[in-house]
Structures are given as C-alpha cells and as structure tokens.
Amino acid sequence: MATLKYLLRTENENANIFIRYSISRNVRLIKKTNFVINANDWSEDKAQPLQRNETLKNLTDKLDKLKMFIKDAYNNATANGTEITGEWLQLQIDVFNNKTPIVELDVLTNYIQKFINEAPYKSNQKREFGLSDGRVKNLKLFLNTIRKYEIDALKGKSIIIKNINIQFVEKFKMWLFGKGYSINYVGKNVANILTICNDAHKNDIETSTQIKNIKNLSETKAPEDVIFLSEQEQELIKNTPLIREALINARKWLLLGCLIGQRGGDLLNITAKNIKDINGIKIIELKQQKTGKLVAIPLLPEAIEIIESGLPYKTSLTHFNEHLKDICQIAGIDAPTKGRKKVTANNPTIKGVFPKHELISSHICRRSFATNFYGRIPTPVLMNITAHGSERTFLSYIGKTTYDNAFQMLDYFSKLVPKEKTPPQMEVLRNVN
C-alpha cells in the first residue's frame, strides 16, 4: 500500500518540505511540496510542523489536505490503470497548489513521439511532404537516447521542454561523451533537441528563451581518418574468388557504387529504368532520396561492364553492410585502420585501430568515388554527382584541405604548354644580282 511522509533535507531557515511517496519497496517518489519552513519549527519524529503558533498550525492543515488530495488521486489513478510516476506526483502537487499543470506535450519524450507520428505530413529538405525513412529512424534513435538519459542521469525523471536550456544541453552532451559517443553523434542529438524545441514553440508549447543561443557541434575528420577503397583494393576485391551468391551480388553493388558515387539507399534502388542512352553515352539517372536532386552520371567502361553482365539484384542496406565486411575480409582488406565501429548493436561506436574490413559499410562507395576521382574530374562536377553543398564540406569529406585545392591548381598550371616564341623570319622577296 502506498504511504506518504513529509521530510526536510536541510536545516536552513527556509527549508523546502518534501513528499516521500512510497508506492512499493522498489518505487519511492520524492518531490517538493512548494511549502517551506524554518527547520527549527519542524518535528522530525512526527514529520510535521511543531504546533507553536497559528502559522505553523495552518501549514500543518495544508499539508494534511495535500496528503488527502494525493491519496484520492492515487485511488482514482490505480482504478483507471494510470502509471504512478514522478511526473504524476508532480502534477497532483501542481494542481493542489493551483499552478498551471504540465500537459502531455510539455514532456520531451511525448513531443518527440508526436513529431515521429506526424512524419508523413512534415515538410522535408526537398520542400515536399514526408520525412525520409532515414530521418524517422534517426528520430527513433534520438527518442531512445533521451529515455536512457532520463533513467541513467535523471533517476527516471521526465524532461520538460521548457527546462531545456544551455545548462541542460551541456549536461546532456557531457553524458553522451561519457558514454563514448562520437562528436558527430552528439551533434546530431543536439540538432534534434533544437528541432523538437523549435517545433514545440511553433505549437505554443513553452520553451526556454536560451534555445536560440544553443550552438551545435560537428567533427572534422583528419585526412588519415577518412576510410575509402583505393583502385588497387577495388581490383583485389574484383578478382577475389567468392562462393556465396549473396556476396557475389553485393560485390557487384560495391564496385558499381565506387564508380557512380551515390549513397547506399540510392545505389541499391537502381534498376534498368535508371540506365539511359543519351547521344550514344550511357548514363545512370536517378533522384537522390536525401536531397531530392536529379543527377545524371556518365558510366565508365568498368561500370558498363558490370551492368551488361547483369544488374545485381535488390538487397537491403543492412544485409549489404554485413556482406561488405565479409567480402573485404575474404579479399584481405585488413590493414590496421583508425576508425569507429559498434561492438554491440545497442552500444555506441568506439574509436580505435581495427582491421580495415571491420570498418567498411555502404558509405565506402560514395567516399571512394569522391576520393579516387578528386583531381582527375573537376571538383564542381564531382560535387554535383555526390550532392555536396559546398566545396569546403566536400574537401573535408575526402580528407582534403583548401591547400590541396591550391596544389591541384598549380599542377594544372604546370601542364599548360605556352605557345612557342619564334624569332621573326626574313622573307626573300626578290633576288638582286
């Protein structure tokens, strides 16, 4: 049976009076009552104010009424199957004190779930309706991360949107870093917090005025941390004997992907309908899922060879990622490489040095294309195919700097052959004897 007891946690002149509500042996909820008292006027044995004057007697009366109010609310809640949580107890205290109660959508996890439920009707980056499957998946992971944070760092207390300020975000970031998450993963979570808070503000949910001052963060990879397959490694993979049909199929997707530079989701959706012949030139034309951009990619002879041998059959991105690691392991792509990988599915990635094949995923296709063809194909053309918005982002993506771009220009200049200067020639007009 639930029991309620009042207590103080300090011996100050203005000590907060707390409720300790014991639901069971394992569930004890503690909340402020919003009443204060001088600790010298408190009876520890009776867990109530000493009856020294009228003010203390009135305070005792209010505490008794609050106790009865919570008891009645508890009986109604259990009859209706309502879960008794810290938020539930806080709501009863707020209602009793005539404070504006916290409504369902004030709670961060509830609002995130609402945002996910409304994903088909949300405007996306392409200014169309419907968030992508990848974006929805990211939001679901974000929701799970917030729930873990509430359990681990907040002792099960729900996060209220209006309490999300700079200090909250800093504590959340430190918790994420302490769990071993990467800078980019932390940055994505901060970006999601800002997205949810801004959407809540548009829907008249109270938010902190500090939201606009919260800064995001992202990681710039050092050149040696950029993982790609060199053309020599691709040739090794191409000539490696494989037995399993699934691996042979995935190898086709991998080699084709390294020649057309598309994200995994776009690559695996290519069919014969995407292959066209324009003025005798074979191209792949597709609409990128993330950007909504229509791109046309001329096919190199090696890509045409893969396609003419029979397009690989459709596979899921999950299976493709698994097969890539197996293919690269069989091919001996195992040089010690710096990177991040998941040890278990439910834990964050860890940074370290691993055999290269353990770090391979579908993203290797796009990065390999961009890295291997940099300097051989004009950068704006490469960016148009890979759909990078700025040259700075593109160079960071392949582990280059603006200095590399300058050296590339010098290389081009050195190959320009100046017109040969020849001395003026005299022409004989007439012989004079």
XYZ file of C-alpha atoms in Angstrom:
433
model
C 0.000 0.000 0.000
C 1.232 3.492 -0.833
C 2.459 5.583 2.095
C 3.199 9.305 2.234
C 5.617 11.063 4.566
C 6.858 14.661 4.740
C 10.532 15.416 5.336
C 13.208 18.120 5.216
C 16.559 17.746 3.533
C 18.320 20.765 5.038
C 18.435 22.613 8.350
C 18.030 26.075 6.818
C 15.642 28.791 7.898
C 13.807 28.376 4.583
C 13.877 24.613 4.170
C 11.742 23.003 1.458
C 9.207 20.466 2.666
C 9.383 17.293 0.548
C 6.949 14.444 -0.023
C 8.314 10.913 0.055
C 5.680 8.753 -1.599
C 6.423 5.035 -1.288
C 4.454 3.023 -3.846
C 6.297 -0.236 -3.228
C 9.586 -1.482 -1.864
C 11.334 -0.531 -5.101
C 9.394 2.621 -6.059
C 9.829 5.721 -3.916
C 8.968 9.127 -5.314
C 10.287 12.349 -3.776
C 9.004 15.785 -4.781
C 8.914 19.324 -3.340
C 5.562 20.411 -1.929
C 6.271 24.102 -2.667
C 5.915 24.779 1.076
C 8.870 25.963 3.177
C 9.561 26.094 6.900
C 12.269 27.042 9.361
C 13.959 23.739 10.209
C 13.781 24.682 13.913
C 9.975 24.576 13.652
C 9.918 21.030 12.264
C 9.225 17.863 14.251
C 11.393 15.041 12.870
C 9.531 12.413 14.920
C 6.034 13.437 13.797
C 7.138 14.517 10.291
C 5.129 17.732 10.540
C 5.459 21.337 11.767
C 5.576 21.948 15.522
C 2.287 23.456 16.718
C 3.862 26.598 18.206
C 1.661 29.243 16.584
C -1.220 29.792 14.175
C 1.023 29.998 11.106
C 2.504 26.578 11.817
C -0.962 25.136 12.543
C -2.238 26.472 9.181
C 0.756 24.929 7.419
C 0.009 21.584 9.062
C -3.585 21.843 7.906
C -2.463 22.473 4.300
C -0.086 19.511 4.401
C -2.881 17.275 5.714
C -5.172 18.415 2.891
C -2.422 17.782 0.314
C -1.959 14.310 1.740
C -5.670 13.540 1.351
C -5.709 15.061 -2.138
C -2.869 12.788 -3.267
C -4.483 9.749 -1.620
C -7.741 10.327 -3.536
C -5.844 10.946 -6.790
C -3.880 7.737 -6.235
C -7.047 5.690 -5.769
C -8.530 7.128 -8.976
C -5.301 6.561 -10.891
C -4.935 2.910 -9.881
C -8.596 2.290 -10.694
C -8.018 3.690 -14.196
C -4.738 1.862 -14.711
C -2.674 5.070 -14.725
C 1.053 4.590 -14.113
C 2.254 6.273 -10.922
C 5.443 8.176 -11.738
C 7.327 11.207 -10.516
C 5.572 13.267 -13.176
C 2.187 12.056 -11.952
C 3.037 13.065 -8.374
C 4.326 16.469 -9.500
C 1.117 17.031 -11.440
C -1.012 16.375 -8.317
C 1.080 18.827 -6.284
C 0.764 21.477 -9.002
C -2.993 21.014 -9.277
C -3.386 21.252 -5.494
C -1.364 24.491 -5.455
C -3.377 25.917 -8.377
C -0.266 26.042 -10.528
C -0.522 25.545 -14.272
C -0.203 21.788 -14.623
C 2.217 20.191 -17.055
C 0.289 18.846 -20.026
C 1.256 15.776 -22.010
C 3.099 17.600 -24.798
C 5.227 19.590 -22.338
C 7.144 16.334 -21.794
C 10.029 15.965 -24.249
C 9.596 12.245 -24.955
C 5.876 12.732 -25.638
C 6.575 15.544 -28.074
C 9.275 13.542 -29.882
C 6.779 10.692 -30.328
C 4.210 13.192 -31.653
C 6.812 14.506 -34.103
C 7.544 10.946 -35.293
C 3.831 10.170 -35.669
C 3.425 13.267 -37.839
C 6.475 12.444 -40.004
C 4.400 11.686 -43.149
C 2.990 15.243 -43.019
C 6.169 17.130 -42.122
C 7.954 19.257 -44.705
C 11.333 17.790 -45.645
C 14.548 19.235 -47.114
C 13.100 18.872 -50.595
C 10.138 21.066 -49.559
C 7.879 18.080 -50.015
C 5.650 16.258 -47.527
C 7.022 13.317 -45.607
C 10.276 12.784 -43.732
C 12.580 10.136 -45.171
C 12.852 6.668 -43.620
C 16.392 7.536 -42.554
C 15.225 10.696 -40.775
C 12.460 8.823 -38.960
C 14.946 6.130 -37.917
C 17.268 8.848 -36.599
C 14.420 10.377 -34.556
C 13.546 6.982 -33.050
C 17.179 6.506 -32.004
C 17.106 10.013 -30.527
C 13.971 9.133 -28.530
C 15.665 6.011 -27.159
C 18.753 8.036 -26.233
C 16.629 10.570 -24.327
C 14.882 7.763 -22.436
C 18.249 6.255 -21.483
C 19.405 9.680 -20.274
C 16.293 10.092 -18.119
C 16.876 6.694 -16.495
C 20.640 6.942 -16.151
C 21.222 10.620 -15.318
C 17.863 11.895 -14.060
C 16.755 8.876 -11.990
C 13.689 8.363 -14.172
C 12.547 11.984 -14.143
C 10.975 13.147 -17.394
C 12.464 16.132 -19.219
C 10.107 19.104 -19.564
C 10.621 21.077 -22.772
C 10.575 24.496 -21.086
C 13.508 23.375 -18.891
C 15.761 22.688 -21.881
C 18.331 25.481 -21.754
C 22.070 25.890 -22.317
C 22.920 24.271 -18.986
C 20.696 21.256 -19.737
C 22.270 20.758 -23.180
C 25.796 20.959 -21.748
C 24.995 18.285 -19.152
C 23.379 16.114 -21.840
C 26.454 16.478 -24.070
C 28.797 15.521 -21.221
C 26.684 12.425 -20.525
C 26.830 11.413 -24.194
C 30.600 11.906 -24.351
C 30.937 9.923 -21.124
C 29.113 7.039 -22.807
C 31.667 7.052 -25.609
C 29.544 8.597 -28.361
C 31.336 10.428 -31.195
C 31.266 14.196 -31.708
C 29.054 13.741 -34.767
C 26.563 11.583 -32.850
C 26.437 14.128 -30.020
C 25.955 16.886 -32.588
C 23.038 15.031 -34.182
C 21.341 14.719 -30.789
C 21.785 18.428 -30.069
C 20.393 19.221 -33.530
C 17.379 17.020 -32.783
C 16.781 18.831 -29.481
C 16.759 22.150 -31.336
C 14.400 20.770 -33.998
C 11.921 19.489 -31.392
C 12.053 22.664 -29.278
C 11.560 24.919 -32.300
C 8.615 22.829 -33.471
C 7.133 22.869 -29.951
C 7.471 26.658 -29.841
C 5.518 26.917 -33.109
C 2.765 24.891 -31.470
C 2.551 27.194 -28.408
C 4.456 24.875 -26.072
C 6.533 26.921 -23.622
C 10.267 26.806 -24.419
C 13.343 28.445 -22.922
C 14.481 31.773 -24.349
C 18.001 30.288 -24.463
C 17.164 27.889 -27.294
C 18.320 30.357 -29.950
C 21.727 30.595 -28.248
C 22.434 26.852 -28.157
C 25.300 26.012 -30.507
C 25.684 22.740 -32.357
C 28.931 20.866 -32.942
C 30.397 18.501 -35.508
C 33.623 16.643 -36.057
C 36.078 17.335 -38.859
C 37.901 14.159 -39.731
C 41.644 14.263 -40.175
C 42.804 13.053 -43.609
C 44.155 9.807 -42.158
C 40.743 9.045 -40.620
C 38.932 9.088 -43.986
C 38.284 5.484 -44.989
C 37.951 4.578 -48.664
C 38.858 1.787 -51.067
C 41.733 2.584 -53.408
C 41.534 1.464 -57.014
C 44.071 -1.254 -56.209
C 41.866 -2.530 -53.379
C 38.832 -2.493 -55.671
C 40.768 -4.552 -58.218
C 41.725 -7.004 -55.479
C 38.079 -7.314 -54.441
C 37.039 -7.763 -58.090
C 39.438 -10.711 -58.556
C 38.804 -12.411 -55.201
C 37.069 -15.803 -55.593
C 33.675 -15.807 -53.847
C 31.339 -18.770 -53.427
C 28.186 -17.368 -51.833
C 25.755 -15.843 -54.311
C 24.816 -13.086 -51.824
C 28.462 -11.983 -51.610
C 28.902 -12.064 -55.388
C 25.802 -9.888 -55.721
C 26.959 -7.460 -53.015
C 30.372 -7.199 -54.693
C 28.671 -6.026 -57.883
C 26.833 -3.309 -55.945
C 30.084 -2.308 -54.221
C 32.146 -1.991 -57.403
C 29.328 -0.172 -59.198
C 28.899 2.152 -56.217
C 32.574 3.108 -56.249
C 32.144 4.172 -59.892
C 28.991 6.297 -59.521
C 29.383 7.844 -56.044
C 25.870 7.507 -54.607
C 24.615 6.870 -51.071
C 23.738 3.286 -50.172
C 19.971 3.800 -50.304
C 20.119 5.381 -53.782
C 22.603 2.806 -55.064
C 20.543 -0.226 -54.044
C 17.398 1.207 -55.655
C 18.932 1.377 -59.132
C 17.089 -0.678 -61.762
C 17.236 -0.977 -65.535
C 14.861 2.014 -65.731
C 17.621 4.269 -64.379
C 20.016 3.372 -67.197
C 19.660 5.549 -70.276
C 21.442 6.208 -73.556
C 21.926 9.905 -74.382
C 23.546 10.585 -77.743
C 25.395 7.299 -77.588
C 26.576 7.847 -73.987
C 25.298 5.508 -71.304
C 24.280 7.233 -68.065
C 22.535 6.416 -64.804
C 19.835 8.931 -63.959
C 18.284 8.951 -60.504
C 16.602 11.174 -57.943
C 18.532 11.216 -54.689
C 16.405 10.331 -51.657
C 18.075 12.738 -49.230
C 18.326 15.832 -51.410
C 15.576 15.234 -53.984
C 18.152 16.197 -56.595
C 18.045 14.645 -60.074
C 21.545 13.560 -61.129
C 22.886 12.041 -64.334
C 26.128 10.066 -64.032
C 28.073 9.072 -67.151
C 29.101 5.434 -66.947
C 32.757 4.486 -67.204
C 33.645 1.341 -69.178
C 34.078 -0.627 -65.928
C 30.564 0.366 -64.799
C 29.099 -0.544 -68.193
C 30.803 -3.944 -67.926
C 29.136 -4.586 -64.528
C 25.719 -3.560 -65.849
C 25.975 -5.543 -69.077
C 26.917 -8.660 -67.118
C 23.533 -8.307 -65.387
C 22.455 -5.780 -62.802
C 22.800 -7.064 -59.230
C 19.511 -7.993 -57.588
C 17.973 -5.834 -54.849
C 19.134 -6.310 -51.262
C 18.566 -4.468 -48.006
C 21.018 -1.891 -46.723
C 21.503 -3.954 -43.546
C 22.460 -7.094 -45.478
C 24.622 -5.054 -47.853
C 26.638 -3.660 -44.925
C 27.098 -7.148 -43.474
C 28.180 -8.608 -46.817
C 30.692 -5.809 -47.461
C 32.618 -6.678 -44.306
C 32.695 -10.356 -45.302
C 33.813 -9.576 -48.864
C 36.614 -7.284 -47.729
C 37.761 -9.775 -45.109
C 37.973 -12.550 -47.720
C 39.842 -10.163 -50.038
C 42.388 -9.469 -47.299
C 41.466 -5.804 -46.788
C 42.749 -5.931 -43.229
C 45.359 -3.177 -42.834
C 45.245 -1.622 -39.329
C 42.996 1.416 -39.747
C 41.838 4.187 -37.405
C 38.073 4.471 -37.165
C 34.911 3.807 -35.208
C 32.796 0.682 -35.013
C 29.993 -0.785 -32.956
C 30.970 -3.600 -30.618
C 27.330 -4.474 -29.882
C 24.131 -3.267 -31.533
C 22.785 -1.316 -28.547
C 26.032 0.404 -27.553
C 27.752 3.461 -29.055
C 30.599 3.164 -31.510
C 34.099 3.000 -30.087
C 37.176 4.648 -31.547
C 40.341 2.691 -32.134
C 42.514 0.845 -34.649
C 40.851 -2.141 -36.320
C 41.336 -4.359 -39.380
C 40.043 -2.236 -42.245
C 37.335 -4.699 -43.292
C 35.624 -4.224 -39.912
C 35.103 -0.512 -40.697
C 33.605 -0.974 -44.162
C 29.965 -0.019 -44.780
C 27.852 1.175 -47.706
C 29.220 4.703 -47.313
C 32.552 3.448 -48.633
C 31.124 3.638 -52.190
C 30.438 7.371 -52.221
C 33.636 8.269 -50.368
C 35.812 6.058 -52.574
C 34.357 7.626 -55.722
C 34.907 11.170 -54.436
C 38.431 10.448 -53.167
C 39.728 8.463 -56.133
C 38.429 10.867 -58.771
C 39.448 14.047 -56.961
C 41.987 15.875 -59.136
C 41.007 13.847 -62.207
C 37.472 15.201 -62.557
C 36.762 18.903 -61.886
C 35.629 19.350 -58.280
C 32.301 21.064 -59.184
C 31.408 18.071 -61.378
C 32.259 15.640 -58.557
C 30.209 17.710 -56.103
C 27.233 17.656 -58.462
C 27.343 13.846 -58.515
C 27.944 13.349 -54.775
C 25.476 16.172 -53.920
C 27.764 18.121 -51.585
C 26.511 21.635 -50.971
C 29.864 23.399 -50.582
C 33.450 22.830 -51.625
C 34.587 23.085 -48.022
C 32.265 20.251 -46.992
C 33.355 18.182 -49.975
C 37.070 18.608 -49.234
C 36.506 17.711 -45.569
C 34.525 14.653 -46.687
C 37.508 13.252 -48.603
C 40.102 14.430 -46.082
C 41.469 17.279 -48.161
C 42.060 20.924 -47.333
C 41.943 24.156 -49.305
C 45.730 23.793 -49.646
C 45.219 20.559 -51.580
C 42.948 22.501 -53.910
C 45.645 25.131 -54.414
C 48.268 22.475 -55.172
C 45.838 20.892 -57.630
C 45.536 24.229 -59.456
C 49.336 24.565 -59.592
C 49.513 21.090 -61.083
C 47.038 22.132 -63.779
C 49.010 25.316 -64.484
C 52.270 23.377 -64.829
C 50.700 21.254 -67.562
C 49.694 24.235 -69.641
C 52.109 24.405 -72.590
C 52.902 28.025 -73.509
C 52.901 28.978 -77.185
C 56.391 28.697 -78.596
C 58.003 32.036 -79.272
C 59.990 32.085 -82.563
C 62.249 34.871 -83.810
C 60.955 36.901 -86.721
C 61.869 35.433 -90.121
C 63.001 37.450 -93.139
C 61.297 36.533 -96.338
C 63.143 36.887 -99.658
C 61.018 38.898 -101.970
C 63.402 39.234 -104.904
C 66.944 38.258 -105.702
C 69.085 41.145 -106.847
C 72.224 40.211 -108.733
